[in-house]
CSV table of C-alpha atoms in Angstrom, one decimal:
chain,number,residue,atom,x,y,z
A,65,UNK,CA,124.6,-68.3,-72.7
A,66,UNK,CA,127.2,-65.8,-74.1
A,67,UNK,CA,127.3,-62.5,-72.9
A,68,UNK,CA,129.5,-60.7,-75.7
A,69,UNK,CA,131.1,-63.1,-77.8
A,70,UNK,CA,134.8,-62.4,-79.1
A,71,UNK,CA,134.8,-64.4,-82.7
A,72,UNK,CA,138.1,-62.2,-83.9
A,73,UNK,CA,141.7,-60.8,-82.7
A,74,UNK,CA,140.2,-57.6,-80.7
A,75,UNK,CA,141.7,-55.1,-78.6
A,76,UNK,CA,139.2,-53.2,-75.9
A,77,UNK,CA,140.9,-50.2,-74.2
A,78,UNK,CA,139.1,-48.6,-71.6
A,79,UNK,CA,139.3,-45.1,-70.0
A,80,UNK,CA,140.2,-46.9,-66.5
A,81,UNK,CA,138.4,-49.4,-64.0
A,82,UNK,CA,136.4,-46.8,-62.4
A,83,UNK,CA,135.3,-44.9,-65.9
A,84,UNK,CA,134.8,-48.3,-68.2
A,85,UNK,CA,132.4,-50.7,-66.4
A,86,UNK,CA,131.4,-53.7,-68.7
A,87,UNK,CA,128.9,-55.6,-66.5
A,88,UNK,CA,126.1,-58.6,-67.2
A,89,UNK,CA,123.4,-56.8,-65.1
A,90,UNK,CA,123.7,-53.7,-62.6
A,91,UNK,CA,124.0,-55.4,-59.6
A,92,UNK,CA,125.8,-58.7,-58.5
A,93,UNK,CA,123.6,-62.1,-58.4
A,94,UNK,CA,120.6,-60.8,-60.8
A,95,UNK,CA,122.5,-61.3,-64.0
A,96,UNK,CA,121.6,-64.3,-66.4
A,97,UNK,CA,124.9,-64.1,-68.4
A,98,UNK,CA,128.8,-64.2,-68.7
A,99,UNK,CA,130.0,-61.0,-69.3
A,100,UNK,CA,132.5,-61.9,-71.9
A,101,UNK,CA,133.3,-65.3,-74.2
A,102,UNK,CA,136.7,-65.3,-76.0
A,103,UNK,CA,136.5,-67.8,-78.7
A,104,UNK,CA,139.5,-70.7,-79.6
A,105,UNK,CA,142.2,-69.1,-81.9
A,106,UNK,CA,141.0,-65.3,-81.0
A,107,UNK,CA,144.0,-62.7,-79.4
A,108,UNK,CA,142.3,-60.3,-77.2
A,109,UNK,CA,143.7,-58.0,-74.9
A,110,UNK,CA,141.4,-56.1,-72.6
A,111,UNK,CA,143.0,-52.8,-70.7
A,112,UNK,CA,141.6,-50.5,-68.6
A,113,UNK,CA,138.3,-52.1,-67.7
A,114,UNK,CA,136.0,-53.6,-65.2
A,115,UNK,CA,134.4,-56.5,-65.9
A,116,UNK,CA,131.1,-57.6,-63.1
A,117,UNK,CA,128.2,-58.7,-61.9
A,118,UNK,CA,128.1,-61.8,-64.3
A,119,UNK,CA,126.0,-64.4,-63.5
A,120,UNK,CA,126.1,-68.3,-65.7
A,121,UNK,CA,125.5,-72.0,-64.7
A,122,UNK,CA,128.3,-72.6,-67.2
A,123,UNK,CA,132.1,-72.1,-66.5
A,124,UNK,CA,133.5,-68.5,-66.6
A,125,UNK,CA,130.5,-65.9,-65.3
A,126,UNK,CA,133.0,-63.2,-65.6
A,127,UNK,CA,135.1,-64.2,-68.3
A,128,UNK,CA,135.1,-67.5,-70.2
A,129,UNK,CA,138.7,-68.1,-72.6
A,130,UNK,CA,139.1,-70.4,-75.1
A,131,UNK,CA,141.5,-68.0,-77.0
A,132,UNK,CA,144.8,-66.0,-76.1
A,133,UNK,CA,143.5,-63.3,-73.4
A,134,UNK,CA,145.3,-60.6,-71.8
A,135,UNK,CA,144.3,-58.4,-69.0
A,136,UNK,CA,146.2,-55.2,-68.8
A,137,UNK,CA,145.3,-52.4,-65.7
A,138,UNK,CA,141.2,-54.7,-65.6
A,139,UNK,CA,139.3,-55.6,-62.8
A,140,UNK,CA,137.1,-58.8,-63.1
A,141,UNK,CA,135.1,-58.5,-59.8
A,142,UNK,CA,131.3,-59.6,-58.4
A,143,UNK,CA,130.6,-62.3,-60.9
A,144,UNK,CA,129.0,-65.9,-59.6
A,145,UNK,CA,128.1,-69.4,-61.2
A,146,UNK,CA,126.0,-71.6,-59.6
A,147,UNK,CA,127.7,-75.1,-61.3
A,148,UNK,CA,130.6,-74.0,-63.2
A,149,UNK,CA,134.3,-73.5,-62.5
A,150,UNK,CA,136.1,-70.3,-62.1
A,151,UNK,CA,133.3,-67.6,-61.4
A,152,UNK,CA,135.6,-64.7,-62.4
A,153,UNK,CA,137.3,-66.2,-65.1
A,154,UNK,CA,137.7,-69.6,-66.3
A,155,UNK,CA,140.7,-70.2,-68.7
A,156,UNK,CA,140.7,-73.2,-71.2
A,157,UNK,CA,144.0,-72.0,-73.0
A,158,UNK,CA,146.4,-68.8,-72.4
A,159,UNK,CA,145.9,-66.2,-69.8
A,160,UNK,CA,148.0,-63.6,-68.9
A,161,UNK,CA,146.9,-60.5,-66.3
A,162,UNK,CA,149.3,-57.6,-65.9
A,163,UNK,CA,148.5,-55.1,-63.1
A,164,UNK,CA,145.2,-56.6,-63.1
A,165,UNK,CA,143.0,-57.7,-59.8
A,166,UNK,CA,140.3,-60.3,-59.9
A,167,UNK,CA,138.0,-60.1,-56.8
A,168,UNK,CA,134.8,-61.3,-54.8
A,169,UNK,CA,133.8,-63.8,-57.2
A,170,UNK,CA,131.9,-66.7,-56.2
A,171,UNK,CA,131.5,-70.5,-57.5
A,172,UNK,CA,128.8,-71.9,-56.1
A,173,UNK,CA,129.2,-75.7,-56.5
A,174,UNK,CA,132.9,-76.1,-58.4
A,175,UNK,CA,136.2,-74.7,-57.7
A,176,UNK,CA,138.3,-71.9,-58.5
A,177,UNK,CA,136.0,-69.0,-56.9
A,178,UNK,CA,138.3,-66.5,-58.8
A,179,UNK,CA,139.7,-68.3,-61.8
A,180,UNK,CA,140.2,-72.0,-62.7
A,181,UNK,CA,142.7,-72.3,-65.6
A,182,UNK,CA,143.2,-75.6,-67.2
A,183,UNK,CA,146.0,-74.0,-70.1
A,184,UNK,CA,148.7,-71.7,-69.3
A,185,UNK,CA,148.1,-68.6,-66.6
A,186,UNK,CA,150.7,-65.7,-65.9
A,187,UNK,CA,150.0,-63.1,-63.1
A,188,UNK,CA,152.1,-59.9,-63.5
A,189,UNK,CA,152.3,-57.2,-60.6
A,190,UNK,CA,148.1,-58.9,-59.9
A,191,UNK,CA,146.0,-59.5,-57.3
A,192,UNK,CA,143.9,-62.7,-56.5
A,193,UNK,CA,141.3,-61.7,-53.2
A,194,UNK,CA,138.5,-61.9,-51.2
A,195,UNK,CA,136.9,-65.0,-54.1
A,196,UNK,CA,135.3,-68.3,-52.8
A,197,UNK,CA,134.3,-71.6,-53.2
A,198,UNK,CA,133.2,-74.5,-50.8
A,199,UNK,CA,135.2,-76.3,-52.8
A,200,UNK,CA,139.1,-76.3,-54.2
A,201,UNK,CA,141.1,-72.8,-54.5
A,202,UNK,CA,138.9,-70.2,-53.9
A,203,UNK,CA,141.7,-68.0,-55.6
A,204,UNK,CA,143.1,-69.9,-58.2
A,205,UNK,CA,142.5,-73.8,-59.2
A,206,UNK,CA,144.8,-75.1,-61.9
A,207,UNK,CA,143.8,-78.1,-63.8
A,208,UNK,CA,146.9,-80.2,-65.6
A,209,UNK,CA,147.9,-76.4,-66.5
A,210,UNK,CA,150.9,-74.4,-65.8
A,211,UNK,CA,150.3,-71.1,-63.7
A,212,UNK,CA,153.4,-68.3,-63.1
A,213,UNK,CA,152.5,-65.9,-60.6
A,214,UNK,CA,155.1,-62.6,-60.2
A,215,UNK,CA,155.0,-59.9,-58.2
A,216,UNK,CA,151.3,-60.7,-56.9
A,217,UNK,CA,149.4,-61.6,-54.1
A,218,UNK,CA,146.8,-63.8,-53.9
A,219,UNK,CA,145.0,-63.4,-50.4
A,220,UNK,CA,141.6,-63.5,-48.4
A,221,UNK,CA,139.9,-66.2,-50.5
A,222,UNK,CA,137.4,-68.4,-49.1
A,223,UNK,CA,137.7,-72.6,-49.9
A,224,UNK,CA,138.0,-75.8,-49.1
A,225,UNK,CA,141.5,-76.3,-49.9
A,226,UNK,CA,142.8,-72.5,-49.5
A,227,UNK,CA,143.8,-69.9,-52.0
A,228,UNK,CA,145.8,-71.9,-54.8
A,229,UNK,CA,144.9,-75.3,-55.8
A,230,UNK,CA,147.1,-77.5,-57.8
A,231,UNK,CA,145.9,-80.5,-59.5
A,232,UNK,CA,148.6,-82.3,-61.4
A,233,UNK,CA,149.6,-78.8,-63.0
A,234,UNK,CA,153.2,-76.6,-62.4
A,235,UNK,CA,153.0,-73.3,-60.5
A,236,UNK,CA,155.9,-71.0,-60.2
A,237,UNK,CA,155.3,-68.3,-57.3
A,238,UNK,CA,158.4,-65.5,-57.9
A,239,UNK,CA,158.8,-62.7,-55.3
A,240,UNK,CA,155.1,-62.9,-54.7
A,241,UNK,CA,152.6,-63.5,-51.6
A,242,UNK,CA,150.1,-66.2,-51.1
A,243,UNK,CA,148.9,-65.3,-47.3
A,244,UNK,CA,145.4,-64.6,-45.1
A,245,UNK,CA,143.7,-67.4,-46.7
């Protein structure tokens, strides 16, 4: 289960969130694929784009990164797995998001609702809200991993264990809010 696979170094620029809509099916929960799979050793930077409604029993419905990814000015929003981690996004090695939001996702039966990260995750001027889990940081989970959040919030996320889950990892919050969670 693939969705669009990313095999090479790719940049996708978009017109804007609400003009560039890349989505797994038109409406949340009916999907039957990730939206996007970034392939180990591919740079991709994705700007100006919404990424939704994907829908995978596998780890990153939204988004799943193997690779180096950046989000510039993107929305990853409405995407759900029913046994994976990190519904919007799942990050196995670099993630950065820059003026980026990543909202009502939804995990099912793992953690990290909005995005689990087990590799290095930056947050730049981002927002983290209104994901869920019944499990472990609805928001964000991070796995051994090291997560930098500036100038973000991360709010009104729905888990066991709150917003921003750390599990053996390093997180460094700078001038940023973690609140209404």
């Amino acid at each position: 289960e693939a969705g669009i696979t990313v095999d090479k170094d790719l940049t996708l620029t978009g017109a804007g969130v609400s003009s560039t809509i890349v989505q797994a099916s038109t409406s949340p929960g009916t999907g039957t694929d990730r939206v996007f799979l970034i392939n180990s050793g591919v740079t991709a930077t994705i700007d100006g784009i919404t990424i939704q409604h994907g829908n995978s029993p596998d780890d990153g419905a939204g988004i799943h990164n193997s690779g180096t990814l950046t989000l510039n000015n993107s929305t990853v929003r409405n995407n759900s797995t029913l046994a994976g981690r990190g519904a919007g996004i799942y990050n196995g090695s670099t993630l950065i998001l820059n003026s980026s939001t990543v909202s009502g996702n939804s995990a099912s039966s793992r953690p990290g609702g909005g995005i689990f990260s087990a590799g290095t995750l930056t947050l730049n001027n981002s927002t983290v809200t209104g994901n869920q889990t019944p499990y472990d940081g609805a928001g964000i989970f991070n796995l051994f991993g090291t997560v930098t959040i500036k100038y973000s919030t991360v709010t009104n996320n729905i888990g066991l264990y709150g917003a921003l889950y750390d599990h053996r990892g390093t997180v460094n919050l700078q001038s940023s809010l973690v609140v209404g969670n």
